mmCIF file of C-alpha atoms and ligand atoms in Angstrom:
data_model
loop_
_atom_site.group_PDB
_atom_site.id
_atom_site.type_symbol
_atom_site.label_atom_id
_atom_site.label_comp_id
_atom_site.label_asym_id
_atom_site.label_seq_id
_atom_site.Cartn_x
_atom_site.Cartn_y
_atom_site.Cartn_z
ATOM 1 C CA MET W 1 -34.675 4.306 24.020
ATOM 2 C CA HIS W 2 -31.729 5.523 25.977
ATOM 3 C CA ILE W 3 -28.677 3.324 26.191
ATOM 4 C CA ARG W 4 -25.924 4.071 28.651
ATOM 5 C CA VAL W 5 -22.689 2.362 27.955
ATOM 6 C CA THR W 6 -19.277 2.909 29.361
ATOM 7 C CA PRO W 7 -16.777 3.431 26.570
ATOM 8 C CA LEU W 8 -14.905 0.150 26.832
ATOM 9 C CA ALA W 9 -18.085 -1.833 27.395
ATOM 10 C CA ALA W 10 -19.339 -0.355 24.129
ATOM 11 C CA LEU W 11 -16.372 -1.728 22.230
ATOM 12 C CA ALA W 12 -16.753 -5.088 23.923
ATOM 13 C CA VAL W 13 -20.432 -5.299 22.941
ATOM 14 C CA THR W 14 -19.602 -4.535 19.322
ATOM 15 C CA ALA W 15 -16.784 -7.043 19.344
ATOM 16 C CA SER W 16 -18.837 -9.893 20.756
ATOM 17 C CA VAL W 17 -21.749 -9.530 18.320
ATOM 18 C CA VAL W 18 -19.683 -10.423 15.271
ATOM 19 C CA ARG W 19 -16.412 -12.260 15.677
ATOM 20 C CA ALA W 20 -14.842 -11.384 12.352
ATOM 21 C CA ALA W 21 -12.123 -8.736 12.466
ATOM 22 C CA GLY W 22 -12.749 -5.184 11.345
ATOM 23 C CA GLN W 23 -12.015 -4.164 7.790
ATOM 24 C CA LEU W 24 -8.752 -2.458 6.968
ATOM 25 C CA GLY W 25 -9.032 0.435 4.517
ATOM 26 C CA PHE W 26 -6.665 3.018 3.104
ATOM 27 C CA ALA W 27 -7.070 6.715 2.417
ATOM 28 C CA VAL W 28 -5.987 7.537 -1.132
ATOM 29 C CA GLY W 29 -5.571 10.922 -2.785
ATOM 30 C CA ASN W 30 -6.990 11.717 -6.202
ATOM 31 C CA VAL W 31 -3.894 13.406 -7.660
ATOM 32 C CA ASN W 32 -0.559 12.038 -8.865
ATOM 33 C CA PRO W 33 2.744 13.272 -7.407
ATOM 34 C CA ASN W 34 3.032 15.699 -10.337
ATOM 35 C CA GLY W 35 -0.346 17.238 -9.470
ATOM 36 C CA SER W 36 -2.342 15.770 -12.358
ATOM 37 C CA CYS W 37 -5.695 14.096 -11.682
ATOM 38 C CA LYS W 38 -5.412 10.346 -11.153
ATOM 39 C CA LYS W 39 -6.852 8.415 -14.082
ATOM 40 C CA ARG W 40 -8.200 4.909 -14.105
ATOM 41 C CA SER W 41 -4.721 3.428 -14.742
ATOM 42 C CA ASP W 42 -3.265 5.359 -11.774
ATOM 43 C CA PHE W 43 -5.947 3.980 -9.459
ATOM 44 C CA GLU W 44 -5.317 0.500 -10.894
ATOM 45 C CA ALA W 45 -1.659 0.832 -9.878
ATOM 46 C CA ASP W 46 -2.750 2.039 -6.412
ATOM 47 C CA PHE W 47 -5.032 -0.968 -5.972
ATOM 48 C CA LYS W 48 -2.388 -3.421 -7.160
ATOM 49 C CA ALA W 49 0.077 -2.108 -4.553
ATOM 50 C CA ILE W 50 -2.549 -2.296 -1.801
ATOM 51 C CA THR W 51 -3.926 -5.745 -2.621
ATOM 52 C CA ASP W 52 -0.466 -7.244 -3.285
ATOM 53 C CA ASN W 53 0.931 -6.062 0.053
ATOM 54 C CA THR W 54 -1.970 -6.008 2.529
ATOM 55 C CA HIS W 55 -5.233 -7.836 3.234
ATOM 56 C CA SER W 56 -7.194 -4.653 2.463
ATOM 57 C CA THR W 57 -9.788 -4.356 -0.305
ATOM 58 C CA LEU W 58 -11.237 -1.004 0.748
ATOM 59 C CA VAL W 59 -10.222 2.614 0.101
ATOM 60 C CA ARG W 60 -11.646 6.035 0.795
ATOM 61 C CA THR W 61 -11.195 9.256 -1.164
ATOM 62 C CA TYR W 62 -11.748 12.887 -0.150
ATOM 63 C CA SER W 63 -12.874 14.881 -3.153
ATOM 64 C CA SER W 64 -14.768 14.010 -6.317
ATOM 65 C CA SER W 65 -13.643 17.012 -8.284
ATOM 66 C CA ASP W 66 -10.885 19.195 -7.023
ATOM 67 C CA SER W 67 -7.193 19.146 -7.813
ATOM 68 C CA PHE W 68 -5.669 22.600 -7.573
ATOM 69 C CA GLY W 69 -8.650 23.989 -9.485
ATOM 70 C CA ASN W 70 -8.824 21.188 -12.084
ATOM 71 C CA LEU W 71 -11.894 19.029 -12.427
ATOM 72 C CA CYS W 72 -10.805 15.464 -11.711
ATOM 73 C CA ASN W 73 -14.043 13.499 -12.210
ATOM 74 C CA THR W 74 -12.689 11.027 -9.677
ATOM 75 C CA PRO W 75 -15.806 8.789 -9.430
ATOM 76 C CA SER W 76 -15.738 7.964 -13.164
ATOM 77 C CA GLU W 77 -12.054 7.032 -12.952
ATOM 78 C CA ILE W 78 -11.836 5.173 -9.647
ATOM 79 C CA LEU W 79 -15.008 3.064 -9.708
ATOM 80 C CA PRO W 80 -14.279 1.070 -12.910
ATOM 81 C CA ALA W 81 -10.695 0.509 -11.698
ATOM 82 C CA ALA W 82 -11.978 -0.678 -8.317
ATOM 83 C CA GLN W 83 -14.545 -2.986 -9.872
ATOM 84 C CA ASN W 84 -11.801 -4.744 -11.870
ATOM 85 C CA ALA W 85 -9.534 -4.999 -8.831
ATOM 86 C CA GLY W 86 -12.217 -6.283 -6.437
ATOM 87 C CA VAL W 87 -11.783 -3.200 -4.257
ATOM 88 C CA LYS W 88 -14.601 -1.247 -2.606
ATOM 89 C CA VAL W 89 -14.628 2.547 -2.566
ATOM 90 C CA LEU W 90 -15.966 4.922 0.064
ATOM 91 C CA LEU W 91 -16.258 7.966 -2.156
ATOM 92 C CA GLY W 92 -15.526 11.298 -0.507
ATOM 93 C CA MET W 93 -16.963 14.759 -1.066
ATOM 94 C CA TRP W 94 -15.138 17.892 0.141
ATOM 95 C CA PRO W 95 -18.033 20.354 0.408
ATOM 96 C CA ASP W 96 -16.408 23.402 1.936
ATOM 97 C CA GLY W 97 -19.273 25.784 1.036
ATOM 98 C CA ILE W 98 -22.598 25.402 -0.832
ATOM 99 C CA ASP W 99 -21.096 26.097 -4.284
ATOM 100 C CA VAL W 100 -18.457 23.509 -3.566
ATOM 101 C CA TYR W 101 -21.113 21.039 -2.410
ATOM 102 C CA GLU W 102 -22.807 21.257 -5.821
ATOM 103 C CA LYS W 103 -19.457 21.069 -7.606
ATOM 104 C CA GLU W 104 -18.556 17.938 -5.611
ATOM 105 C CA LYS W 105 -21.941 16.322 -6.190
ATOM 106 C CA ALA W 106 -21.952 16.774 -9.996
ATOM 107 C CA PRO W 107 -19.243 14.193 -10.869
ATOM 108 C CA ILE W 108 -20.926 11.649 -8.566
ATOM 109 C CA VAL W 109 -24.243 12.115 -10.362
ATOM 110 C CA GLN W 110 -22.508 12.075 -13.732
ATOM 111 C CA ALA W 111 -20.767 8.768 -12.953
ATOM 112 C CA ASN W 112 -24.132 7.200 -12.102
ATOM 113 C CA VAL W 113 -22.352 5.608 -9.163
ATOM 114 C CA GLU W 114 -25.089 3.185 -8.099
ATOM 115 C CA GLN W 115 -24.479 1.179 -11.303
ATOM 116 C CA TYR W 116 -21.313 -0.142 -9.625
ATOM 117 C CA GLY W 117 -23.256 -2.052 -6.973
ATOM 118 C CA ASP W 118 -21.140 -3.320 -4.077
ATOM 119 C CA THR W 119 -17.999 -1.682 -5.457
ATOM 120 C CA LEU W 120 -19.429 1.544 -4.073
ATOM 121 C CA PHE W 121 -19.098 1.058 -0.304
ATOM 122 C CA GLY W 122 -20.737 4.432 0.357
ATOM 123 C CA ILE W 123 -20.303 8.190 0.120
ATOM 124 C CA THR W 124 -18.908 10.514 2.785
ATOM 125 C CA VAL W 125 -20.123 14.101 2.822
ATOM 126 C CA GLY W 126 -17.259 16.151 4.222
ATOM 127 C CA SER W 127 -14.145 15.424 6.224
ATOM 128 C CA GLU W 128 -13.340 17.317 9.433
ATOM 129 C CA GLY W 129 -15.323 20.346 8.231
ATOM 130 C CA LEU W 130 -16.791 20.973 11.680
ATOM 131 C CA TYR W 131 -13.345 20.623 13.220
ATOM 132 C CA ARG W 132 -11.938 23.070 10.671
ATOM 133 C CA GLY W 133 -15.003 25.308 10.839
ATOM 134 C CA THR W 134 -15.597 25.277 7.074
ATOM 135 C CA TYR W 135 -19.321 24.362 7.273
ATOM 136 C CA SER W 136 -21.992 24.297 9.937
ATOM 137 C CA GLU W 137 -23.745 21.292 11.413
ATOM 138 C CA GLY W 138 -26.993 22.507 9.794
ATOM 139 C CA GLU W 139 -25.392 22.599 6.354
ATOM 140 C CA LEU W 140 -23.951 19.146 6.864
ATOM 141 C CA VAL W 141 -27.335 17.698 7.895
ATOM 142 C CA SER W 142 -29.023 19.231 4.832
ATOM 143 C CA TRP W 143 -26.335 17.904 2.476
ATOM 144 C CA ILE W 144 -26.561 14.405 3.969
ATOM 145 C CA ASP W 145 -30.365 14.549 3.513
ATOM 146 C CA ASP W 146 -29.894 15.628 -0.092
ATOM 147 C CA MET W 147 -27.405 12.812 -0.819
ATOM 148 C CA LYS W 148 -29.731 10.238 0.798
ATOM 149 C CA LYS W 149 -32.536 11.381 -1.519
ATOM 150 C CA THR W 150 -30.312 11.411 -4.602
ATOM 151 C CA PHE W 151 -28.725 7.994 -3.876
ATOM 152 C CA PRO W 152 -31.351 6.036 -1.928
ATOM 153 C CA ASN W 153 -29.500 2.706 -2.252
ATOM 154 C CA THR W 154 -26.145 4.003 -1.022
ATOM 155 C CA LYS W 155 -24.758 4.302 2.487
ATOM 156 C CA ILE W 156 -24.161 7.966 3.283
ATOM 157 C CA GLY W 157 -21.878 9.149 6.063
ATOM 158 C CA THR W 158 -19.494 11.823 7.186
ATOM 159 C CA ALA W 159 -16.067 12.033 8.798
ATOM 160 C CA ASP W 160 -14.825 14.270 11.569
ATOM 161 C CA SER W 161 -12.447 14.284 14.487
ATOM 162 C CA TRP W 162 -13.344 11.846 17.308
ATOM 163 C CA SER W 163 -13.779 14.828 19.617
ATOM 164 C CA SER W 164 -16.367 16.451 17.342
ATOM 165 C CA TRP W 165 -18.410 13.225 17.452
ATOM 166 C CA ASN W 166 -17.939 12.980 21.201
ATOM 167 C CA ASN W 167 -18.593 16.525 22.409
ATOM 168 C CA GLY W 168 -22.166 17.096 21.258
ATOM 169 C CA SER W 169 -21.387 19.290 18.264
ATOM 170 C CA MET W 170 -22.594 16.556 15.855
ATOM 171 C CA ASP W 171 -25.665 15.286 17.700
ATOM 172 C CA ALA W 172 -28.068 16.487 14.981
ATOM 173 C CA VAL W 173 -25.998 14.567 12.448
ATOM 174 C CA ILE W 174 -26.155 11.456 14.644
ATOM 175 C CA ARG W 175 -29.945 11.807 14.964
ATOM 176 C CA GLY W 176 -30.256 12.384 11.209
ATOM 177 C CA PRO W 177 -30.259 9.834 8.406
ATOM 178 C CA ILE W 178 -26.584 8.905 8.359
ATOM 179 C CA ASP W 179 -25.518 5.305 7.847
ATOM 180 C CA LEU W 180 -21.761 5.683 8.398
ATOM 181 C CA ALA W 181 -19.918 7.592 11.148
ATOM 182 C CA LEU W 182 -16.194 8.005 10.552
ATOM 183 C CA ALA W 183 -14.305 9.187 13.623
ATOM 184 C CA ASN W 184 -10.716 10.261 13.006
ATOM 185 C CA GLY W 185 -8.155 9.758 15.757
ATOM 186 C CA PHE W 186 -4.468 10.685 15.769
ATOM 187 C CA PRO W 187 -2.530 10.243 19.021
ATOM 188 C CA TYR W 188 0.272 11.877 17.043
ATOM 189 C CA TRP W 189 -1.740 15.120 16.898
ATOM 190 C CA GLN W 190 -2.445 14.675 20.623
ATOM 191 C CA TYR W 191 1.354 14.887 21.012
ATOM 192 C CA GLN W 192 1.563 11.425 22.555
ATOM 193 C CA ASP W 193 4.765 9.485 22.909
ATOM 194 C CA ILE W 194 4.597 6.312 20.820
ATOM 195 C CA SER W 195 4.524 4.266 24.054
ATOM 196 C CA ASN W 196 1.163 5.841 25.015
ATOM 197 C CA ALA W 197 -0.281 6.139 21.510
ATOM 198 C CA THR W 198 -2.374 2.972 21.397
ATOM 199 C CA LYS W 199 -4.014 3.711 24.739
ATOM 200 C CA THR W 200 -4.859 7.246 23.615
ATOM 201 C CA TYR W 201 -6.264 5.942 20.322
ATOM 202 C CA PHE W 202 -8.471 3.298 21.979
ATOM 203 C CA GLU W 203 -9.826 5.828 24.487
ATOM 204 C CA ALA W 204 -10.665 8.297 21.726
ATOM 205 C CA MET W 205 -12.427 5.681 19.607
ATOM 206 C CA ALA W 206 -14.304 4.246 22.584
ATOM 207 C CA GLN W 207 -15.565 7.697 23.629
ATOM 208 C CA ALA W 208 -16.741 8.617 20.125
ATOM 209 C CA LEU W 209 -18.479 5.248 19.666
ATOM 210 C CA ALA W 210 -20.168 5.404 23.071
ATOM 211 C CA HIS W 211 -21.517 8.913 22.383
ATOM 212 C CA ILE W 212 -22.844 7.885 18.960
ATOM 213 C CA GLN W 213 -24.536 4.816 20.461
ATOM 214 C CA GLU W 214 -26.067 6.870 23.233
ATOM 215 C CA VAL W 215 -27.390 9.686 21.020
ATOM 216 C CA SER W 216 -28.632 7.332 18.286
ATOM 217 C CA GLY W 217 -30.218 5.079 20.933
ATOM 218 C CA SER W 218 -28.840 2.033 19.182
ATOM 219 C CA LEU W 219 -25.709 -0.071 19.247
ATOM 220 C CA ASP W 220 -25.683 -0.608 15.507
ATOM 221 C CA ARG W 221 -28.038 1.698 13.578
ATOM 222 C CA ILE W 222 -24.986 3.688 12.518
ATOM 223 C CA HIS W 223 -21.956 1.816 11.201
ATOM 224 C CA PHE W 224 -19.008 3.199 13.182
ATOM 225 C CA MET W 225 -15.580 3.326 11.555
ATOM 226 C CA ASN W 226 -12.243 4.856 12.422
ATOM 227 C CA GLY W 227 -12.113 7.274 9.479
ATOM 228 C CA GLU W 228 -8.419 8.043 9.757
ATOM 229 C CA THR W 229 -5.472 7.153 11.863
ATOM 230 C CA GLY W 230 -1.770 7.153 11.073
ATOM 231 C CA TRP W 231 1.728 8.151 12.016
ATOM 232 C CA PRO W 232 4.196 10.106 9.854
ATOM 233 C CA GLY W 233 7.260 8.222 8.646
ATOM 234 C CA ASP W 234 10.857 9.291 8.029
ATOM 235 C CA GLY W 235 11.006 12.899 6.831
ATOM 236 C CA GLY W 236 7.903 13.864 8.811
ATOM 237 C CA THR W 237 7.650 16.542 11.501
ATOM 238 C CA ASP W 238 7.573 15.771 15.239
ATOM 239 C CA ALA W 239 4.580 16.927 17.341
ATOM 240 C CA GLY W 240 5.544 17.319 20.995
ATOM 241 C CA ALA W 241 6.394 13.884 22.349
ATOM 242 C CA ALA W 242 5.149 12.283 19.135
ATOM 243 C CA LEU W 243 8.231 11.572 17.059
ATOM 244 C CA ALA W 244 7.890 11.018 13.334
ATOM 245 C CA GLY W 245 9.707 8.078 11.823
ATOM 246 C CA THR W 246 9.024 4.910 9.882
ATOM 247 C CA ASP W 247 10.029 2.739 12.860
ATOM 248 C CA ASN W 248 7.379 4.448 14.999
ATOM 249 C CA ALA W 249 4.822 4.182 12.184
ATOM 250 C CA LYS W 250 5.412 0.421 12.127
ATOM 251 C CA ILE W 251 5.107 0.172 15.934
ATOM 252 C CA TYR W 252 1.864 2.158 15.763
ATOM 253 C CA TRP W 253 0.547 -0.041 12.950
ATOM 254 C CA ASP W 254 1.161 -3.246 14.891
ATOM 255 C CA SER W 255 -0.007 -2.063 18.310
ATOM 256 C CA ALA W 256 -2.877 0.297 17.397
ATOM 257 C CA VAL W 257 -4.236 -0.534 13.950
ATOM 258 C CA CYS W 258 -4.023 -4.317 14.216
ATOM 259 C CA ALA W 259 -5.455 -4.198 17.755
ATOM 260 C CA LEU W 260 -8.481 -2.085 16.822
ATOM 261 C CA LEU W 261 -9.169 -4.369 13.843
ATOM 262 C CA ASP W 262 -9.061 -7.252 16.349
ATOM 263 C CA TRP W 263 -11.789 -5.426 18.291
ATOM 264 C CA ASN W 264 -13.914 -5.600 15.133
ATOM 265 C CA VAL W 265 -13.735 -1.889 14.338
ATOM 266 C CA ASP W 266 -13.049 -0.851 10.735
ATOM 267 C CA VAL W 267 -9.929 1.281 10.370
ATOM 268 C CA PHE W 268 -8.786 3.565 7.541
ATOM 269 C CA TRP W 269 -5.053 4.168 7.540
ATOM 270 C CA PHE W 270 -4.086 7.717 6.592
ATOM 271 C CA GLU W 271 -2.655 7.317 4.137
ATOM 272 C CA ALA W 272 -1.665 4.742 1.546
ATOM 273 C CA PHE W 273 0.904 6.742 -0.437
ATOM 274 C CA ASP W 274 3.247 9.615 0.347
ATOM 275 C CA GLU W 275 2.151 12.861 -1.294
ATOM 276 C CA PRO W 276 5.309 14.805 -2.177
ATOM 277 C CA ASN W 277 3.172 17.547 -3.759
ATOM 278 C CA LYS W 278 1.182 18.200 -0.573
ATOM 279 C CA GLN W 279 1.584 21.623 1.002
ATOM 280 C CA ASP W 280 2.823 22.002 4.559
ATOM 281 C CA ALA W 281 0.117 22.467 7.193
ATOM 282 C CA ILE W 282 0.066 24.575 10.330
ATOM 283 C CA GLY W 283 -0.658 22.184 13.203
ATOM 284 C CA ASP W 284 -2.608 22.807 16.407
ATOM 285 C CA ASN W 285 0.709 23.822 17.960
ATOM 286 C CA SER W 286 0.979 26.669 15.386
ATOM 287 C CA GLN W 287 4.064 25.087 13.875
ATOM 288 C CA ARG W 288 4.632 24.297 10.258
ATOM 289 C CA ALA W 289 4.480 20.561 9.655
ATOM 290 C CA THR W 290 5.080 18.608 6.506
ATOM 291 C CA GLU W 291 2.247 16.331 5.426
ATOM 292 C CA LYS W 292 4.230 14.625 2.705
ATOM 293 C CA PHE W 293 5.315 11.441 4.519
ATOM 294 C CA TRP W 294 2.208 9.858 6.030
ATOM 295 C CA GLY W 295 2.116 7.025 3.494
ATOM 296 C CA SER W 296 2.795 3.431 4.493
ATOM 297 C CA PHE W 297 3.948 3.236 0.875
ATOM 298 C CA THR W 298 6.292 5.664 -0.865
ATOM 299 C CA SER W 299 4.794 7.785 -3.638
ATOM 300 C CA ASP W 300 6.244 5.147 -6.021
ATOM 301 C CA ARG W 301 4.002 2.604 -4.278
ATOM 302 C CA VAL W 302 6.801 0.704 -2.505
ATOM 303 C CA PRO W 303 5.776 -0.575 0.970
ATOM 304 C CA LYS W 304 7.727 1.026 3.835
ATOM 305 C CA PHE W 305 6.989 -1.819 6.256
ATOM 306 C CA ASP W 306 5.103 -5.101 6.566
ATOM 307 C CA MET W 307 1.392 -4.215 6.741
ATOM 308 C CA ARG W 308 0.034 -7.644 7.619
ATOM 309 C CA CYS W 309 -1.447 -8.117 11.070
ATOM 310 C CA GLY W 310 -0.064 -11.248 12.752
HETATM 311 C C1 NAG R 401 1.876 13.048 -14.311
HETATM 312 O O1 NAG R 401 1.940 11.735 -13.784
HETATM 313 C C2 NAG R 401 1.052 10.802 -14.386
HETATM 314 C C3 NAG R 401 1.151 9.492 -13.612
HETATM 315 O O2 NAG R 401 2.465 9.050 -13.529
HETATM 316 C C4 NAG R 401 1.375 10.650 -15.860
HETATM 317 O O3 NAG R 401 0.473 9.753 -16.454
HETATM 318 C C5 NAG R 401 1.277 12.017 -16.527
HETATM 319 O O4 NAG R 401 1.668 11.917 -17.872
HETATM 320 C C6 NAG R 401 2.157 13.038 -15.818
HETATM 321 N N1 NAG R 401 1.856 14.367 -16.362
HETATM 322 C C7 NAG R 401 2.825 15.218 -16.660
HETATM 323 C C8 NAG R 401 2.384 16.525 -17.200
HETATM 324 O O5 NAG R 401 4.018 14.952 -16.505
HETATM 325 C C1 NAG R 402 -15.852 19.786 19.832
HETATM 326 O O1 NAG R 402 -14.644 19.283 19.289
HETATM 327 C C2 NAG R 402 -14.233 19.921 18.106
HETATM 328 C C3 NAG R 402 -13.026 19.183 17.588
HETATM 329 O O2 NAG R 402 -11.991 19.168 18.518
HETATM 330 C C4 NAG R 402 -13.956 21.386 18.400
HETATM 331 O O3 NAG R 402 -13.573 22.029 17.199
HETATM 332 C C5 NAG R 402 -15.227 22.031 18.940
HETATM 333 O O4 NAG R 402 -14.961 23.368 19.297
HETATM 334 C C6 NAG R 402 -15.727 21.271 20.147
HETATM 335 N N1 NAG R 402 -17.042 21.796 20.510
HETATM 336 C C7 NAG R 402 -17.437 21.914 21.777
HETATM 337 C C8 NAG R 402 -18.837 22.397 21.960
HETATM 338 O O5 NAG R 402 -16.707 21.636 22.713
HETATM 339 C C1 NAG R 403 -1.600 8.469 28.093
HETATM 340 O O1 NAG R 403 -2.850 8.458 27.437
HETATM 341 C C2 NAG R 403 -3.963 8.631 28.293
HETATM 342 C C3 NAG R 403 -5.194 8.434 27.443
HETATM 343 O O2 NAG R 403 -5.268 9.364 26.424
HETATM 344 C C4 NAG R 403 -3.883 9.997 28.944
HETATM 345 O O3 NAG R 403 -4.981 10.159 29.826
HETATM 346 C C5 NAG R 403 -2.572 10.144 29.693
HETATM 347 O O4 NAG R 403 -2.444 11.462 30.170
HETATM 348 C C6 NAG R 403 -1.405 9.831 28.769
HETATM 349 N N1 NAG R 403 -0.172 9.794 29.512
HETATM 350 C C7 NAG R 403 0.824 10.638 29.263
HETATM 351 C C8 NAG R 403 2.053 10.429 30.091
HETATM 352 O O5 NAG R 403 0.749 11.529 28.422
#
């Protein structure tokens, strides 16, 4: 079967099938501001802040083990906390290399994650690894296969930039056994002025979704999600015409995030909490940029703005 859909028609089809809004989720780190691994009580505090201040009951993580070389055992800490809080977890693996893949898989096996039932939303193998060039598509396909065999009752997916999904470099992944496709989209990193950010975001998401539907030959075999979007708040670095600031983050939240949820697409906001311990990154523009202020909450879990969609 070969389905041709124009990008915006694809979104409209998805939106008309089910009328409920998309699910709002938050990206959460697995270390505390002082660099220690988050324990169950730390995740409980995270979930309380999120569920008290938003309508979200879904989070995603990035690594099951690593925190500056320490072994965090994140699955064993986060899943019991989530179960108590009524939150679902999309558990992340950060498999930058085969040794790291095994190291990331071990704590997931050890936690016997399928015992948590619906609390485990799924598992993502890798985040932007093709974009960053830290693993190959072949490696990713083999790891997804391996996770499907190890956890046959769990949804397995992967996350990458919307352009990686859209430009053919992930077609073998799309044809493979994945259940979840997380496409990340940041108009901020496309150096867009806030006034053009929502349009840029919708076009990126629509293109990634349309390509996935076309290559998979199905409108819904793969559950499409926006794996990350966000806008840095006060203290953040500007990127071209994209100006950091909490006022702009709030504008972006209302016009982009709430609108895509209205179109019945699931959205993960990057990220829930500021990470004052995070190292600066070198952006696509070769400039040093701080990554400490992307939270819609401070690192003390205080909301920076109203996160309810009207
Ligand atoms: C780091 O922060 C966590 C969470 O606030 C706390 O439980 C832990 O004791 C702190 N560790 C150190 C070494 O200060
Ligand atoms: C596809 O997009 C990704 C992410 O921007 C990029 O790294 C990669 O080089 C692109 N591949 C092709 C074949 O254009
Ligand atoms: C606004 O966004 C659209 C979609 O990404 C893009 O084609 C256009 O060039 C942008 N306009 C400006 C002024 O950057």
